[in-house]
Amino acid sequence: MNAFPWGPATGVGSMPGGDAHEAAKTVAGSFEDFPYLPELPARGPGADMIGRTIGLLVEMYAHVEPSGWRISDRPGRETRRARSWLGEDLDALEEFTQGYEGPLKVQAVGPWTLAAALELRGGEAALGDPGAVRDLAGSLAEGLRAHLAEVRRRVPGARVVLQLDEPSLTAVLRGQIRTASGYRTHRAVDRQVVESTLRDVIGVSEEPVTVHSCAPDVPFALLRRAGVAGVSFDFGLLTERDEEQIGEAVEGGTQLFAGVVPSTDVPLSDPAGSVMGVRTLWRRLGLNPGTLTESVVITPSCGLAGASPAYARAALAHCVRAARSLADNPE
């Protein structure tokens, strides 16, 4: 049995709208056992997942160009805004988690997706420069260490889980990230380099770290070797190729954050129907049904930024009910 007190359900990160107070209230009210710090990208540059993480970097700055975020010499307006919004979000979270004890999740972009998205001064992605990637990962690690300490200070009873968002990780490993011209792609990064960089960033946290990707072909085995305690993924994108890796992950004690609830407005099935695929997978892999609830956290398939506020609230509530259905009837 996993020793860490994972909650039965949680969210991925982003929420619709721009009201930090409302988002924190919704999240804390929905997930009494596993709340998270909401992200509100609708506010604009600096609230998007890349900009928010750039605001955490230590002694590295960036500004927005038409092509995206680009390294600069000093903090610009967007970075200051990112830090200000994060402060607002933390204030709201602190208000709605008074006296809370248990797991609390915060999200930041991981080093490889950040390196694929952040441009150097010449306009090419940092990904193409191994020295720049090292500097970026080091700055990110320092920034995350300070961020986690701040969250622990504000919610002293929490066990703070860091989620690294790595939607570009598979593309980085396969050499599918396009250069600035769009005509070529950056060379695939060696798997050992990817793994060791992730391990260095993961090492900043005293509590378990999860990695989230809603892209296909999540590299479960590589992530486990890098030291992640949980993998968050879109359950609907799994193929038979993934099943052996998932079986090994579960048997090795890795927590699965199964994204089974759609992240944009659709009619929701009954909660038991939402987790039917998880039960079926367990049977196919020959895993003990009794381990289901201790091995799986139910989530939306991805962030909810593209959903309507009413649907986002319904989706979070649905995750909780689906997790309860799994606990009540794992067979």
PDB file of C-alpha atoms in Angstrom, residues 134-262:
ATOM      1  CA  ARG A 134      20.880  23.297 -18.156  1.00  0.00           C
ATOM      2  CA  ASP A 135      20.618  26.934 -17.049  1.00  0.00           C
ATOM      3  CA  LEU A 136      16.838  26.880 -17.464  1.00  0.00           C
ATOM      4  CA  ALA A 137      16.450  23.657 -15.471  1.00  0.00           C
ATOM      5  CA  GLY A 138      18.677  25.030 -12.694  1.00  0.00           C
ATOM      6  CA  SER A 139      16.717  28.296 -12.519  1.00  0.00           C
ATOM      7  CA  LEU A 140      13.427  26.361 -12.513  1.00  0.00           C
ATOM      8  CA  ALA A 141      14.604  24.085  -9.693  1.00  0.00           C
ATOM      9  CA  GLU A 142      15.552  27.097  -7.533  1.00  0.00           C
ATOM     10  CA  GLY A 143      12.270  28.827  -8.260  1.00  0.00           C
ATOM     11  CA  LEU A 144      10.235  25.718  -7.465  1.00  0.00           C
ATOM     12  CA  ARG A 145      12.075  25.214  -4.170  1.00  0.00           C
ATOM     13  CA  ALA A 146      11.056  28.750  -3.088  1.00  0.00           C
ATOM     14  CA  HIS A 147       7.495  28.321  -4.413  1.00  0.00           C
ATOM     15  CA  LEU A 148       6.940  25.043  -2.519  1.00  0.00           C
ATOM     16  CA  ALA A 149       8.276  26.636   0.676  1.00  0.00           C
ATOM     17  CA  GLU A 150       5.835  29.557   0.233  1.00  0.00           C
ATOM     18  CA  VAL A 151       2.866  27.194  -0.247  1.00  0.00           C
ATOM     19  CA  ARG A 152       3.883  25.199   2.858  1.00  0.00           C
ATOM     20  CA  ARG A 153       4.125  28.449   4.833  1.00  0.00           C
ATOM     21  CA  ARG A 154       0.615  29.502   3.774  1.00  0.00           C
ATOM     22  CA  VAL A 155      -1.003  26.067   4.271  1.00  0.00           C
ATOM     23  CA  PRO A 156       1.134  24.570   7.050  1.00  0.00           C
ATOM     24  CA  GLY A 157      -0.941  21.372   7.411  1.00  0.00           C
ATOM     25  CA  ALA A 158      -0.590  20.479   3.712  1.00  0.00           C
ATOM     26  CA  ARG A 159       1.670  17.911   2.135  1.00  0.00           C
ATOM     27  CA  VAL A 160       2.493  19.782  -1.048  1.00  0.00           C
ATOM     28  CA  VAL A 161       2.525  17.668  -4.211  1.00  0.00           C
ATOM     29  CA  LEU A 162       4.357  19.223  -7.166  1.00  0.00           C
ATOM     30  CA  GLN A 163       2.928  18.439 -10.612  1.00  0.00           C
ATOM     31  CA  LEU A 164       5.265  19.110 -13.533  1.00  0.00           C
ATOM     32  CA  ASP A 165       3.333  19.690 -16.767  1.00  0.00           C
ATOM     33  CA  GLU A 166       5.221  18.064 -19.647  1.00  0.00           C
ATOM     34  CA  PRO A 167       2.885  17.937 -22.686  1.00  0.00           C
ATOM     35  CA  SER A 168       5.870  18.350 -25.072  1.00  0.00           C
ATOM     36  CA  LEU A 169       7.994  15.590 -23.510  1.00  0.00           C
ATOM     37  CA  THR A 170       7.216  12.883 -26.092  1.00  0.00           C
ATOM     38  CA  ALA A 171       7.826  15.333 -28.966  1.00  0.00           C
ATOM     39  CA  VAL A 172      11.189  16.307 -27.391  1.00  0.00           C
ATOM     40  CA  LEU A 173      12.206  12.623 -27.167  1.00  0.00           C
ATOM     41  CA  ARG A 174      11.169  12.005 -30.786  1.00  0.00           C
ATOM     42  CA  GLY A 175      12.695  15.109 -32.370  1.00  0.00           C
ATOM     43  CA  GLN A 176       9.298  16.580 -33.325  1.00  0.00           C
ATOM     44  CA  ILE A 177       9.679  20.130 -31.951  1.00  0.00           C
ATOM     45  CA  ARG A 178       9.821  22.535 -34.918  1.00  0.00           C
ATOM     46  CA  THR A 179      12.529  25.148 -35.324  1.00  0.00           C
ATOM     47  CA  ALA A 180      11.625  28.848 -35.686  1.00  0.00           C
ATOM     48  CA  SER A 181      11.491  28.574 -39.509  1.00  0.00           C
ATOM     49  CA  GLY A 182       9.025  25.696 -39.258  1.00  0.00           C
ATOM     50  CA  TYR A 183      10.935  23.793 -41.961  1.00  0.00           C
ATOM     51  CA  ARG A 184      13.060  21.654 -39.668  1.00  0.00           C
ATOM     52  CA  THR A 185      12.744  20.040 -36.260  1.00  0.00           C
ATOM     53  CA  HIS A 186      15.112  20.089 -33.301  1.00  0.00           C
ATOM     54  CA  ARG A 187      17.151  16.935 -32.905  1.00  0.00           C
ATOM     55  CA  ALA A 188      15.721  14.325 -30.511  1.00  0.00           C
ATOM     56  CA  VAL A 189      17.208  14.733 -27.028  1.00  0.00           C
ATOM     57  CA  ASP A 190      19.002  11.702 -25.580  1.00  0.00           C
ATOM     58  CA  ARG A 191      16.703   9.819 -23.183  1.00  0.00           C
ATOM     59  CA  GLN A 192      19.336   9.758 -20.426  1.00  0.00           C
ATOM     60  CA  VAL A 193      19.734  13.544 -20.616  1.00  0.00           C
ATOM     61  CA  VAL A 194      15.952  13.961 -20.440  1.00  0.00           C
ATOM     62  CA  GLU A 195      15.775  11.605 -17.479  1.00  0.00           C
ATOM     63  CA  SER A 196      18.643  13.160 -15.495  1.00  0.00           C
ATOM     64  CA  THR A 197      17.321  16.726 -16.024  1.00  0.00           C
ATOM     65  CA  LEU A 198      13.885  15.659 -14.796  1.00  0.00           C
ATOM     66  CA  ARG A 199      15.490  13.909 -11.812  1.00  0.00           C
ATOM     67  CA  ASP A 200      17.337  17.112 -10.856  1.00  0.00           C
ATOM     68  CA  VAL A 201      14.142  19.185 -10.945  1.00  0.00           C
ATOM     69  CA  ILE A 202      12.115  16.510  -9.122  1.00  0.00           C
ATOM     70  CA  GLY A 203      14.774  16.524  -6.395  1.00  0.00           C
ATOM     71  CA  VAL A 204      13.672  19.977  -5.143  1.00  0.00           C
ATOM     72  CA  SER A 205      10.553  18.564  -3.474  1.00  0.00           C
ATOM     73  CA  GLU A 206      10.407  16.873  -0.082  1.00  0.00           C
ATOM     74  CA  GLU A 207       7.072  15.280  -1.055  1.00  0.00           C
ATOM     75  CA  PRO A 208       6.106  13.143  -4.071  1.00  0.00           C
ATOM     76  CA  VAL A 209       6.232  14.710  -7.542  1.00  0.00           C
ATOM     77  CA  THR A 210       3.882  13.846 -10.406  1.00  0.00           C
ATOM     78  CA  VAL A 211       4.251  14.536 -14.110  1.00  0.00           C
ATOM     79  CA  HIS A 212       1.226  15.409 -16.242  1.00  0.00           C
ATOM     80  CA  SER A 213       0.842  15.089 -19.999  1.00  0.00           C
ATOM     81  CA  CYS A 214      -2.357  15.012 -22.046  1.00  0.00           C
ATOM     82  CA  ALA A 215      -0.353  14.001 -25.153  1.00  0.00           C
ATOM     83  CA  PRO A 216      -0.341  10.439 -26.535  1.00  0.00           C
ATOM     84  CA  ASP A 217       2.489   7.977 -25.741  1.00  0.00           C
ATOM     85  CA  VAL A 218       3.436   9.203 -22.268  1.00  0.00           C
ATOM     86  CA  PRO A 219       6.880   7.678 -21.458  1.00  0.00           C
ATOM     87  CA  PHE A 220       5.825   5.958 -18.213  1.00  0.00           C
ATOM     88  CA  ALA A 221       9.034   3.923 -17.783  1.00  0.00           C
ATOM     89  CA  LEU A 222      11.344   6.934 -18.281  1.00  0.00           C
ATOM     90  CA  LEU A 223       9.320   8.997 -15.805  1.00  0.00           C
ATOM     91  CA  ARG A 224       9.496   6.248 -13.199  1.00  0.00           C
ATOM     92  CA  ARG A 225      13.279   5.989 -13.611  1.00  0.00           C
ATOM     93  CA  ALA A 226      13.512   9.781 -13.178  1.00  0.00           C
ATOM     94  CA  GLY A 227      11.849   9.400  -9.770  1.00  0.00           C
ATOM     95  CA  VAL A 228       8.249  10.544 -10.279  1.00  0.00           C
ATOM     96  CA  ALA A 229       5.761   9.179  -7.770  1.00  0.00           C
ATOM     97  CA  GLY A 230       2.717   9.666 -10.017  1.00  0.00           C
ATOM     98  CA  VAL A 231       1.852  10.062 -13.698  1.00  0.00           C
ATOM     99  CA  SER A 232      -1.166  12.110 -14.795  1.00  0.00           C
ATOM    100  CA  PHE A 233      -2.532  11.359 -18.283  1.00  0.00           C
ATOM    101  CA  ASP A 234      -5.562  11.389 -20.575  1.00  0.00           C
ATOM    102  CA  PHE A 235      -6.999   7.894 -20.113  1.00  0.00           C
ATOM    103  CA  GLY A 236      -8.760   8.096 -23.495  1.00  0.00           C
ATOM    104  CA  LEU A 237      -5.406   8.292 -25.341  1.00  0.00           C
ATOM    105  CA  LEU A 238      -4.048   5.007 -23.953  1.00  0.00           C
ATOM    106  CA  THR A 239      -3.318   2.248 -26.448  1.00  0.00           C
ATOM    107  CA  GLU A 240      -2.406  -1.413 -25.978  1.00  0.00           C
ATOM    108  CA  ARG A 241       1.253  -0.360 -26.332  1.00  0.00           C
ATOM    109  CA  ASP A 242       0.966   1.525 -23.028  1.00  0.00           C
ATOM    110  CA  GLU A 243      -0.532  -1.323 -21.034  1.00  0.00           C
ATOM    111  CA  GLU A 244       2.632  -3.203 -20.109  1.00  0.00           C
ATOM    112  CA  GLN A 245       4.274   0.008 -18.873  1.00  0.00           C
ATOM    113  CA  ILE A 246       1.171   0.847 -16.841  1.00  0.00           C
ATOM    114  CA  GLY A 247       1.115  -2.608 -15.241  1.00  0.00           C
ATOM    115  CA  GLU A 248       4.779  -2.246 -14.281  1.00  0.00           C
ATOM    116  CA  ALA A 249       4.155   1.263 -12.946  1.00  0.00           C
ATOM    117  CA  VAL A 250       1.290   0.106 -10.709  1.00  0.00           C
ATOM    118  CA  GLU A 251       3.260  -2.867  -9.402  1.00  0.00           C
ATOM    119  CA  GLY A 252       6.189  -0.515  -8.706  1.00  0.00           C
ATOM    120  CA  GLY A 253       3.975   1.749  -6.572  1.00  0.00           C
ATOM    121  CA  THR A 254       3.491   4.596  -9.080  1.00  0.00           C
ATOM    122  CA  GLN A 255       0.250   6.534  -8.588  1.00  0.00           C
ATOM    123  CA  LEU A 256      -1.909   6.830 -11.700  1.00  0.00           C
ATOM    124  CA  PHE A 257      -3.830  10.081 -12.178  1.00  0.00           C
ATOM    125  CA  ALA A 258      -6.400   8.789 -14.659  1.00  0.00           C
ATOM    126  CA  GLY A 259      -7.986  11.570 -16.738  1.00  0.00           C
ATOM    127  CA  VAL A 260     -11.387  10.035 -17.431  1.00  0.00           C
ATOM    128  CA  VAL A 261     -13.744  13.060 -17.292  1.00  0.00           C
ATOM    129  CA  PRO A 262     -13.807  15.158 -20.525  1.00  0.00           C
TER     130      PRO A 262
END
